[in-house]
Amino acid sequence: MESSDVELDLQRSVQAVLRELSAQAPALQSNQGMWRWSLHKKVERDPAKSPALVRILLRELEKAESEDLRHVIIPLLHTLMYVLTKATGITEELYRRTYTFCTRLLTLPAPYCTVALDCAIRLKTETAVPGTLYQRLVIAEQNLTSELYPYQERVFLFVDPELVSPSVCSALLLEIEAAQVQQTPEACMRHVVSHALQAALGDACHASALQRKLKASPRGALERYFHAVVAAVEQMASDPSPSREGHQERLEEIYCSLLGPAAAARGRYCGDPLQDPQPSIPLPSPHITFHLWTDEEQLWKELVLFLRPRSQVRLSADLEALDLQGLWPDRELARASMLSTDSGIERDLPSGADEPPGPGSPETERAGLQRKGGIRKRVWPPDVAMPACWAGPQGLHRRTGVPGGVGELVPGVSRLHTARVLVLGDDRMLGRLAQAYHSLRKRETQKFCLTPRLSLQLYYIPVLAPEKPASCRHSELRELATFLGRADPWYESTVNTLCPAIHKLAEMPPSLDTSRTVDPFILDVITYYVRMGTQPIYFQIYTVKIFRDLSQDPAEDIFLTELNVKIQDSKLPKVSGPTHTPPSAAPITDHTCLNVSVTEVVKSSNLAGRSFSTVTNTFRTATIQIQSQDQRLLTLLLDKDGRRMFRDVVRFEVAPCPEPCSGARKTKAPWLGSHQLEVEGTKAKPKPLLMPINTFSGIVQ
């Protein structure tokens, strides 16, 4: 196909994506979600088309910027970054144009500046060291061993078997297994080596010969090449002034050692015009584990298993093994400083104390800002972590070349693991996720071992059971998905359209031919979502105190989307969460977003007899307390889930759920000897517990 024909075909596909975002025509709605997928498949099957697609996407982005078409900027930018991550033949000029465009977006309000900053940081490294994004993504997602890049990621796919049909569960599991059966560690290492060499050397790399050589290499030799390439890329990427030319020289040495000087020279200087077209280097789908959610503590247990070293394969039933050697987050341990007995003068320090870190140490930069002596920072044991609420306010998760949320919350403890928890279902499943999230955060205040080591990202794909067309149950059970789609148009187009495709997959007969190459649409969209969906939308979790007897302590539970109350057979108070509130009316700093609808049955008498009518009053509040009258008991239903029903209730109280341990804490000053004083911090208003659901852009105003 001629280059003009290629660009014309790609241009038509890009325009289809833009029309899908700009129009609501029924003809386009029937194919929603397919245009973006088919566009990426075109360059995946023919990598030579990647530079042309990058140029087209850049032109459309610049046009959107000049015409102030902001609703297409983030979808186009995500599409462009996904192409750049996988491509190998991109020129330095295209990288710099993309980087310059992202820097111009930094003047726009959030979320445009937030997404643009994320992209600009990643592009800066990719421009100087091509192939960095691909290499880091594969190493983390496939859990390949690398000392220079020790990060690991895993996608946990949770499905409630009582809410999702067995046919859907089986179809998803078969598609995941079929895609991952060929993703062996050896295959992934070959992909990393091939991609890094092609991205750095360009046309000088004989791609077909390189891939044949790698396939014929034994495991030991392949590992040596893999670690050599990773070392070259990571060392150059960590250099304050990375050199693209120096990077090419280092990888050319590895290339020559692979193919031999003669073969490498032929590939560089002869350039056989009749050689095979550039072979495609796939980007393997992430490591996904499939779970039927049957246990209340299942999420916690799976995250713990993900963190534990491979040598420790046993897990006690009650998880007491994670007591972290008996250390608890209170009293002496909770302080990060201790009294120093020296004078604070450097010459008075004993020899060897507070020696400056050596060159290249991660403490070198901080050491220049620390005072010798005085109040010294306590050295935390390596197995000790802090609760999430000690880490300050939550912020946006960024992908800056390393998995989102990594860093050190506690000195000496690195967040090397990223758990991407993806739930499938309706609002009832999100209510169950909120319960697990609250339980996990509460447990961290007692035996905190996950927060400092683990970046937890939450994702949601709505999947509803097929019902009769006359039923209105669908709209009731997908209120949160509808809210997410209104807040983020790219989520609406990419994720909210998956439900029909998932049911269609479940109706198809399973294929037993594993040798046949197929394009797993569902898995590809899931992969795209968990990779590019990095901007969270926060939802308030509510706590409810339930009194069955006013003389006894109440039972407590939490809910996310709705609390429905009935008095006998009447349709009475319905308390709903923030999914009914427009995004602009419920910002993060305003938690007075509890919608209360009270429907009262009014009885009247006239000449024709008795009649009944209903009157509904709606108001917004932060808290509410309702008590039954005339000995009429209440029935509560949480998050529309029949399994979470409370009967014979005489009173209940609803309020925003606070962050565990966000109230006032007591600390002691042991240096006061026998006159120990108990200092109680000022009792601040407790922080509300917000559950983040990742989308592509967050809330687009």
XYZ file of C-alpha atoms in Angstrom:
701
model
C 0.000 0.000 0.000
C 1.335 3.461 -0.959
C 2.197 5.860 1.835
C -0.577 8.243 0.758
C -3.107 5.410 0.917
C -1.816 4.390 4.340
C -2.188 7.910 5.720
C -5.644 8.263 4.179
C -6.794 5.010 5.782
C -5.402 6.019 9.177
C -6.929 9.481 8.850
C -10.374 7.947 8.269
C -9.987 5.805 11.397
C -8.946 8.803 13.516
C -11.883 10.824 12.210
C -14.224 7.968 13.179
C -12.900 8.154 16.743
C -13.456 11.922 16.794
C -16.997 11.618 15.421
C -17.764 9.080 18.123
C -16.690 11.610 20.769
C -18.546 14.518 19.181
C -21.812 12.980 17.968
C -24.560 10.800 19.354
C -25.718 9.250 16.096
C -27.207 5.742 16.531
C -25.021 4.387 13.722
C -21.919 5.399 15.648
C -23.225 4.195 18.998
C -23.508 0.651 17.659
C -19.740 0.572 17.095
C -18.670 2.519 20.157
C -15.356 1.351 21.516
C -14.382 -0.458 18.312
C -12.824 2.476 16.458
C -10.022 3.058 18.948
C -9.294 -0.671 19.138
C -9.207 -1.129 15.359
C -6.893 1.889 15.005
C -4.347 0.385 17.380
C -4.662 -3.000 15.667
C -3.688 -1.465 12.311
C -0.323 -0.276 13.595
C 0.163 -3.417 15.656
C -0.114 -5.583 12.540
C 2.045 -3.211 10.478
C 4.517 -1.315 12.710
C 5.723 0.725 9.721
C 2.459 2.698 9.957
C 3.290 4.034 13.428
C 5.140 7.237 12.350
C 2.277 8.153 10.012
C -0.286 7.672 12.780
C 1.787 9.764 15.193
C 1.892 12.615 12.679
C -1.878 12.418 12.119
C -2.654 12.387 15.852
C -0.328 15.336 16.415
C -2.069 17.326 13.681
C -5.468 16.596 15.218
C -4.230 17.578 18.672
C -2.833 20.864 17.412
C -6.096 21.510 15.585
C -8.101 20.765 18.732
C -5.875 23.140 20.686
C -6.280 25.979 18.181
C -10.061 25.507 17.918
C -10.485 24.924 21.679
C -12.031 21.455 21.183
C -10.989 20.309 24.622
C -13.281 17.279 24.778
C -11.050 15.422 22.272
C -7.638 16.421 23.683
C -7.325 13.775 26.403
C -8.638 10.863 24.247
C -6.258 11.801 21.420
C -3.360 12.230 23.842
C -3.943 8.803 25.405
C -4.182 7.265 21.928
C -0.923 8.930 20.920
C 0.935 7.831 24.054
C -0.242 4.250 23.596
C 1.167 4.255 20.048
C 4.469 5.793 21.176
C 4.868 3.189 23.917
C 4.704 0.316 21.429
C 6.322 1.893 18.344
C 9.992 1.613 17.348
C 10.431 3.798 14.246
C 9.598 7.207 15.706
C 12.008 10.036 14.887
C 13.430 12.357 17.491
C 11.634 15.270 15.806
C 8.218 13.652 16.388
C 9.061 12.984 20.028
C 10.054 16.611 20.541
C 6.927 17.923 18.822
C 4.787 15.791 21.098
C 6.707 16.919 24.169
C 6.373 20.587 23.173
C 2.641 20.163 22.688
C 2.263 18.616 26.162
C 4.135 21.514 27.760
C 1.711 23.959 26.137
C -1.200 22.116 27.738
C 0.205 22.822 31.194
C -1.473 26.245 31.086
C -4.922 24.635 30.868
C -6.958 23.767 33.991
C -7.164 20.271 35.449
C -7.509 17.561 34.296
C -5.803 18.647 31.037
C -2.662 19.945 32.734
C -2.493 16.848 34.961
C -2.619 14.402 32.063
C -0.251 16.569 30.002
C 2.311 16.697 32.813
C 2.215 12.921 33.137
C 2.796 12.537 29.394
C 5.535 15.187 29.277
C 7.549 13.515 32.035
C 7.419 10.165 30.279
C 8.183 11.686 26.870
C 11.273 13.468 28.137
C 12.881 10.151 29.036
C 11.592 8.358 25.937
C 13.021 11.050 23.649
C 16.545 10.614 25.011
C 16.330 6.846 25.587
C 13.891 5.280 23.083
C 12.259 2.092 24.294
C 12.243 2.985 27.995
C 8.450 3.032 28.357
C 7.988 -0.337 26.658
C 10.773 -1.988 28.641
C 9.554 -0.762 32.016
C 5.972 -1.675 31.252
C 6.817 -5.269 30.277
C 9.212 -5.811 33.189
C 6.679 -4.576 35.743
C 3.590 -6.252 34.283
C 5.264 -9.620 33.646
C 7.203 -9.579 36.958
C 10.531 -10.120 35.216
C 13.509 -10.120 37.554
C 15.634 -6.992 37.273
C 17.729 -5.370 39.985
C 17.783 -2.046 38.163
C 14.000 -1.925 37.766
C 12.496 -4.020 40.576
C 8.874 -2.868 40.209
C 6.057 -5.378 39.876
C 2.436 -5.003 38.835
C -0.539 -7.320 38.801
C -4.147 -6.983 37.718
C -6.662 -8.621 40.056
C -9.956 -9.224 38.252
C -12.773 -9.752 40.767
C -16.204 -11.036 39.769
C -19.106 -11.760 42.105
C -20.552 -15.111 40.925
C -23.964 -14.152 42.309
C -24.108 -11.033 40.132
C -22.360 -12.178 36.941
C -23.485 -15.281 35.063
C -21.263 -18.390 34.896
C -21.084 -18.113 31.092
C -19.590 -14.629 31.345
C -17.083 -15.774 33.988
C -16.029 -18.756 31.862
C -15.693 -16.668 28.705
C -13.523 -14.062 30.416
C -11.339 -16.700 32.040
C -10.824 -18.536 28.727
C -9.887 -15.322 26.923
C -7.384 -14.362 29.617
C -5.801 -17.822 29.673
C -5.640 -18.045 25.872
C -3.783 -14.737 25.649
C -1.365 -15.489 28.468
C -0.450 -19.040 27.528
C 2.134 -17.754 25.027
C 3.470 -15.004 27.292
C 6.301 -17.019 28.798
C 9.172 -15.195 30.534
C 11.452 -16.167 27.641
C 9.071 -14.651 25.085
C 8.758 -11.455 27.092
C 12.544 -11.131 27.429
C 12.880 -11.570 23.658
C 10.320 -8.809 23.128
C 12.203 -6.440 25.450
C 15.565 -7.039 23.737
C 14.114 -6.756 20.209
C 12.152 -3.611 20.989
C 15.055 -1.834 22.704
C 17.459 -2.562 19.847
C 14.998 -1.590 17.117
C 13.961 1.592 18.934
C 17.595 2.687 19.391
C 19.129 1.579 16.082
C 16.211 2.142 13.722
C 16.867 1.054 10.127
C 20.354 -0.152 11.089
C 18.751 -3.056 12.950
C 18.022 -6.189 10.914
C 14.858 -7.028 12.822
C 14.090 -10.394 11.233
C 17.612 -11.730 11.757
C 17.605 -10.413 15.315
C 14.373 -12.183 16.221
C 15.555 -15.450 14.649
C 18.756 -15.258 16.671
C 16.903 -14.581 19.909
C 14.499 -17.493 19.346
C 17.443 -19.824 18.801
C 19.300 -18.624 21.905
C 19.227 -20.834 25.034
C 17.686 -19.514 28.229
C 21.017 -18.583 29.805
C 22.222 -16.557 26.829
C 18.829 -14.886 26.473
C 18.924 -13.775 30.111
C 22.401 -12.278 29.624
C 21.232 -10.260 26.623
C 18.114 -9.196 28.492
C 19.999 -7.945 31.553
C 22.564 -6.195 29.350
C 19.839 -4.317 27.482
C 17.966 -3.429 30.691
C 21.178 -2.167 32.274
C 21.991 -0.015 29.240
C 18.520 1.514 29.105
C 18.061 2.078 32.845
C 21.533 3.512 33.422
C 21.103 5.976 30.582
C 17.539 6.858 31.641
C 18.725 7.591 35.204
C 21.524 9.836 33.934
C 20.809 13.533 34.644
C 21.836 14.374 31.059
C 21.031 11.309 28.963
C 22.619 11.172 25.513
C 20.692 9.611 22.639
C 23.941 9.054 20.718
C 25.620 7.403 23.696
C 22.603 5.162 24.146
C 22.769 4.081 20.498
C 26.458 3.245 20.813
C 25.912 1.029 23.865
C 23.043 -0.877 22.265
C 24.961 -1.247 19.016
C 27.646 -3.110 20.960
C 25.007 -5.520 22.286
C 23.560 -5.864 18.783
C 26.975 -6.769 17.349
C 27.585 -9.313 20.106
C 24.228 -10.917 19.277
C 24.534 -11.213 15.501
C 28.281 -10.940 15.138
C 30.143 -7.989 13.574
C 29.784 -9.225 9.994
C 26.032 -9.837 10.123
C 25.467 -6.582 11.987
C 27.481 -4.678 9.369
C 25.483 -6.230 6.526
C 22.243 -5.218 8.196
C 23.535 -1.694 8.688
C 25.216 -0.914 5.395
C 23.793 -3.291 2.800
C 20.104 -2.930 3.556
C 18.500 -5.657 1.472
C 15.439 -4.018 -0.151
C 13.791 -7.408 -0.646
C 14.023 -8.492 2.968
C 10.892 -9.314 4.921
C 8.866 -6.365 6.229
C 9.588 -5.224 9.755
C 8.160 -7.870 12.094
C 5.727 -6.785 14.765
C 6.831 -6.818 18.396
C 3.732 -7.426 20.524
C 3.150 -5.677 23.811
C 2.106 -8.555 26.082
C -1.068 -8.120 28.077
C -0.478 -7.646 31.817
C -0.447 -10.513 34.249
C -4.126 -10.905 35.203
C -5.437 -13.183 37.927
C -9.137 -14.077 37.876
C -11.013 -14.310 41.189
C -14.571 -15.217 42.125
C -15.312 -12.967 45.084
C -16.695 -15.294 47.715
C -14.818 -14.286 50.880
C -15.069 -10.955 52.677
C -11.304 -10.907 53.290
C -10.365 -12.198 49.846
C -9.022 -8.855 48.575
C -6.786 -8.454 51.616
C -5.442 -11.990 51.345
C -4.663 -11.670 47.635
C -2.780 -8.416 48.174
C -0.776 -9.979 50.989
C 0.148 -12.963 48.806
C 1.245 -10.546 46.089
C 3.616 -8.803 48.509
C 5.133 -11.830 50.196
C 8.516 -13.033 48.915
C 8.429 -16.102 46.712
C 10.376 -18.057 49.320
C 7.515 -17.634 51.793
C 4.695 -19.621 50.300
C 2.651 -20.362 53.394
C -0.114 -18.066 54.583
C -1.648 -18.525 57.990
C -5.423 -18.660 58.187
C -5.769 -15.524 60.275
C -2.780 -13.717 58.707
C -1.097 -13.357 62.082
C 2.203 -13.947 60.325
C 1.948 -10.364 59.120
C 2.293 -8.969 62.628
C 5.637 -7.580 61.420
C 7.622 -9.047 64.288
C 5.223 -7.676 66.900
C 5.739 -4.022 66.021
C 2.628 -1.856 66.303
C 1.909 1.682 65.068
C 1.513 3.384 68.427
C 3.387 4.943 71.316
C 7.148 4.933 70.823
C 7.065 3.552 67.297
C 4.672 6.178 65.977
C 7.245 8.951 66.386
C 9.719 9.572 63.601
C 12.197 11.463 65.804
C 14.163 10.827 68.992
C 16.066 12.972 71.503
C 19.718 13.549 70.771
C 22.228 13.866 73.607
C 24.984 15.578 71.629
C 25.603 19.314 71.467
C 24.646 19.668 67.838
C 28.234 20.687 66.969
C 29.825 18.475 64.348
C 33.225 18.216 66.059
C 31.556 16.786 69.191
C 30.107 13.826 67.309
C 31.787 10.420 67.793
C 33.834 9.174 64.886
C 31.802 7.461 62.222
C 28.501 8.992 63.344
C 26.281 10.511 60.725
C 28.759 9.851 57.941
C 27.649 11.431 54.669
C 26.287 8.987 52.134
C 28.510 7.917 49.314
C 28.151 9.265 45.785
C 25.177 7.843 43.934
C 23.299 7.109 47.146
C 19.608 8.062 47.152
C 20.261 9.918 50.431
C 22.880 12.241 48.894
C 20.423 14.960 47.913
C 18.593 14.877 51.244
C 21.852 14.826 53.220
C 22.711 18.342 52.097
C 19.578 19.656 53.802
C 19.948 17.829 57.137
C 21.431 19.301 60.304
C 24.080 17.335 62.132
C 22.938 16.158 65.526
C 19.938 17.842 67.162
C 16.687 15.937 66.764
C 17.718 13.015 64.631
C 15.420 11.064 62.426
C 14.726 7.587 63.721
C 15.862 4.758 61.480
C 12.756 2.658 60.899
C 13.054 -1.110 60.803
C 12.720 -2.392 57.237
C 9.555 -4.357 58.043
C 7.684 -1.431 59.605
C 5.142 0.579 57.686
C 2.712 3.388 58.410
C -1.038 3.601 57.988
C -2.283 5.342 54.881
C -3.642 8.281 56.852
C -0.101 9.155 58.017
C 0.985 9.776 54.454
C -0.917 13.054 54.127
C -3.780 13.844 51.796
C -4.397 11.658 48.810
C -3.298 12.983 45.461
C -3.603 12.075 41.835
C -1.824 8.906 40.766
C 0.755 9.578 38.104
C 2.592 7.253 35.738
C 6.023 8.901 35.558
C 7.989 6.111 33.983
C 7.549 3.904 37.037
C 4.340 2.333 38.328
C 1.877 4.820 39.819
C 2.183 5.740 43.467
C 5.700 4.362 43.958
C 8.172 5.990 46.288
C 9.072 5.821 49.943
C 6.353 6.568 52.485
C 8.686 5.193 55.151
C 12.489 5.531 54.946
C 13.972 2.247 53.803
C 10.670 0.784 52.619
C 9.997 1.184 48.893
C 6.672 0.819 47.129
C 7.783 -1.664 44.514
C 4.382 -3.281 43.928
C 1.306 -1.947 42.161
C -1.979 -3.831 42.530
C -4.610 -2.911 39.944
C -7.916 -4.197 41.305
C -10.555 -4.401 38.567
C -14.128 -5.280 39.512
C -16.868 -6.336 37.098
C -20.526 -5.977 37.960
C -23.078 -3.305 38.824
C -23.606 -0.899 41.716
C -23.949 -3.829 44.099
C -20.414 -4.955 43.273
C -19.102 -1.461 43.951
C -20.842 -1.532 47.310
C -18.975 -4.737 48.077
C -15.719 -3.155 46.919
C -16.358 -0.208 49.243
C -16.784 -2.647 52.147
C -13.485 -4.352 51.306
C -11.710 -1.019 50.848
C -12.971 0.259 54.211
C -11.991 -3.002 55.898
C -8.516 -2.855 54.360
C -7.944 0.730 55.466
C -9.213 -0.066 58.950
C -6.971 -3.126 59.215
C -3.967 -1.005 58.251
C -4.371 0.987 61.455
C -3.845 -2.205 63.466
C -1.348 -4.257 61.466
C -0.097 -1.939 58.778
C 1.921 -3.789 56.183
C 0.391 -2.961 52.784
C 0.340 0.829 52.508
C 4.083 1.603 52.356
C 4.847 -1.303 50.020
C 1.833 -1.280 47.745
C 0.198 1.197 45.388
C -3.474 0.216 45.194
C -5.396 1.282 42.067
C -9.123 0.571 41.671
C -10.934 0.109 38.343
C -14.520 -0.629 37.422
C -16.169 -2.131 34.320
C -19.988 -2.246 34.439
C -21.423 -5.654 33.550
C -25.146 -6.147 34.027
C -27.139 -9.325 33.603
C -29.306 -9.251 30.452
C -32.921 -8.445 31.276
C -36.165 -7.970 29.441
C -36.458 -4.696 27.512
C -39.430 -3.589 29.609
C -37.409 -3.787 32.814
C -35.995 -0.590 34.301
C -33.645 -2.475 36.624
C -30.648 -1.791 34.368
C -30.706 1.979 34.880
C -31.091 1.516 38.625
C -28.053 -0.761 38.877
C -25.648 1.266 36.731
C -25.991 4.706 38.276
C -22.317 4.954 39.163
C -21.229 3.798 35.685
C -23.498 6.466 34.190
C -21.918 9.078 36.447
C -18.396 8.018 35.423
C -19.387 8.190 31.756
C -20.726 11.729 32.163
C -17.621 12.811 34.064
C -15.153 11.263 31.578
C -16.317 10.952 27.928
C -13.409 8.628 27.057
C -14.511 6.257 29.835
C -18.030 6.335 28.394
C -16.772 5.501 24.918
C -14.181 2.895 25.886
C -15.393 1.166 29.064
C -19.146 1.667 29.342
C -19.596 0.078 25.915
C -17.993 -3.218 26.937
C -21.064 -4.841 28.504
C -22.750 -5.908 25.210
C -19.430 -7.211 23.868
C -18.852 -9.273 27.016
C -22.287 -10.882 26.739
C -21.696 -11.568 23.046
C -18.400 -13.259 23.936
C -20.198 -15.399 26.522
C -22.683 -16.596 23.873
C -19.948 -17.713 21.474
C -18.877 -21.383 21.604
C -15.433 -21.810 23.155
C -12.587 -22.419 20.720
C -10.318 -25.339 21.544
C -7.779 -24.452 18.845
C -5.062 -22.609 20.754
C -2.823 -22.384 17.688
C -5.202 -20.022 15.899
C -4.304 -16.382 16.394
C -7.248 -14.293 17.539
C -7.684 -10.669 18.548
C -9.105 -10.687 22.090
C -11.162 -7.498 22.020
C -12.327 -7.682 25.642
C -8.843 -8.325 26.996
C -7.353 -5.575 24.823
C -9.819 -3.002 26.152
C -9.225 -4.132 29.744
C -5.480 -3.816 29.157
C -5.853 -0.344 27.659
C -8.022 0.761 30.596
C -5.691 -0.417 33.381
C -2.653 1.050 31.605
C -4.015 4.435 30.615
C -6.685 4.954 33.297
C -4.544 6.715 35.890
C -6.741 9.637 37.006
C -9.087 8.786 39.900
C -12.554 10.079 40.669
C -13.231 9.965 44.401
C -16.489 8.763 45.941
C -17.563 9.342 49.505
C -18.194 6.224 51.573
C -20.981 6.542 54.156
C -21.337 4.840 57.490
C -24.693 3.845 58.967
C -25.422 3.000 62.602
C -28.352 0.619 62.910
C -30.358 0.349 66.134
C -32.646 -2.614 66.652
C -32.883 -1.803 70.355
C -32.216 1.707 71.637
C -30.848 0.315 74.898
C -28.070 -1.607 73.105
C -25.086 -0.584 71.018
C -25.854 -0.229 67.315
C -24.551 -2.354 64.498
C -22.427 -0.493 61.963
C -22.063 -0.887 58.213
C -21.057 1.241 55.243
C -22.546 1.963 51.839
C -21.487 3.761 48.690
C -24.405 4.474 46.369
C -27.728 4.068 48.154
C -29.508 3.351 51.416
C -33.158 2.460 50.881
C -35.572 2.557 53.817
C -39.075 1.129 53.933
C -41.767 1.269 56.603
C -43.764 -1.918 56.278
C -45.078 -1.903 52.673
C -44.754 1.812 52.059
C -42.294 3.397 49.663
C -40.478 5.587 52.083
C -37.201 7.298 52.685
C -34.499 6.709 50.119
C -31.035 7.981 51.024
C -28.646 8.074 48.102
C -24.968 8.823 47.766
C -23.042 11.153 45.484
C -23.714 9.326 42.239
C -26.865 11.409 41.832
C -25.009 14.678 42.312
C -23.507 16.546 39.345
C -19.694 16.656 39.532
C -19.606 20.436 39.795
C -21.961 20.323 42.788
C -19.914 17.821 44.788
C -16.215 18.725 44.723
C -13.702 16.800 46.787
C -13.627 19.475 49.494
C -17.413 19.497 49.922
C -18.816 16.360 51.487
C -22.319 17.722 52.053
C -23.545 15.693 49.121
C -25.960 13.179 50.653
C -29.191 13.301 48.670
C -32.295 12.428 50.722
C -35.629 11.730 49.083
C -38.589 11.212 51.430
C -41.779 9.912 49.849
C -44.808 10.326 52.072
C -48.105 8.535 51.505
C -50.947 10.997 52.130
C -54.391 9.597 52.935
C -57.480 11.721 52.280
C -61.227 11.171 52.509
C -63.937 12.678 50.315
C -67.404 11.903 49.006
C -66.006 9.332 46.598
C -64.258 7.507 49.427
C -60.661 7.276 50.546
C -57.768 8.104 48.244
C -54.000 7.932 48.553
C -51.347 10.128 47.006
C -47.590 10.467 47.382
C -45.538 13.559 48.071
C -41.747 13.463 47.624
C -39.439 15.912 49.351
C -35.736 16.016 48.426
C -32.906 17.777 50.234
C -29.123 17.543 50.643
C -27.273 17.133 53.897
C -24.105 15.744 55.420
C -25.776 13.569 58.066
C -29.242 12.291 58.819
C -30.959 10.438 61.677
C -34.297 8.690 61.290
C -36.320 6.965 64.007
C -39.507 4.997 63.525
C -42.736 6.174 65.112
C -45.757 4.373 66.478
C -43.753 1.141 66.890
C -43.511 0.711 63.132
C -40.211 -0.980 62.313
C -37.924 -0.097 59.415
C -36.229 -2.241 56.786
C -32.886 -1.025 55.363
C -31.333 -2.058 52.043
C -27.707 -1.070 51.400
C -26.332 -0.463 47.893
C -29.377 -2.121 46.264
C -28.018 -5.514 47.381
C -30.611 -7.942 48.720
C -27.870 -9.698 50.673
C -27.340 -6.533 52.734
C -30.806 -6.084 54.200
C -31.529 -5.150 57.830
C -34.991 -5.744 59.260
C -36.713 -4.676 62.478
C -34.769 -1.411 62.709
C -36.076 1.270 65.091
C -33.471 3.951 64.348
C -30.502 4.592 62.062
C -27.913 7.337 61.634
C -26.041 8.115 58.411
C -22.864 10.196 58.155
C -19.769 10.361 55.935
C -17.418 7.556 56.877
C -14.234 8.966 58.452
C -10.748 7.855 57.568
C -9.653 5.172 60.047
C -7.421 6.701 62.752
C -8.009 10.219 61.357
C -9.146 11.548 64.750
C -6.967 12.994 67.478
C -4.074 10.828 68.642
C -2.268 10.880 71.976
C 1.525 11.075 72.061
C 3.955 10.914 74.960
C 7.197 12.742 75.629
C 9.490 10.146 77.273
C 12.339 12.624 77.720
C 10.406 14.275 80.595
C 11.292 11.347 82.877
C 8.949 10.738 85.788
C 6.964 13.836 84.871
C 5.697 12.342 81.648
C 3.087 14.495 80.095
C 0.409 13.174 77.863
C 0.005 15.563 74.988
C -3.232 15.306 73.121
C -3.359 16.860 69.701
C -6.037 19.314 68.831
C -9.075 17.359 67.813
C -9.486 18.170 64.172
C -12.442 17.344 62.034
C -11.961 13.746 60.855
C -11.072 13.316 57.214
C -13.747 11.577 55.149
C -12.916 8.219 53.591
C -12.977 8.532 49.813
C -12.739 5.553 47.462
C -10.953 6.298 44.159
C -12.128 4.761 40.891
C -9.608 5.263 38.097
C -10.692 6.798 34.810
C -8.788 8.255 31.873
C -9.098 11.913 32.797
C -10.879 12.292 36.109
C -13.769 14.743 36.091
C -13.831 16.863 32.938
C -15.590 20.133 33.723
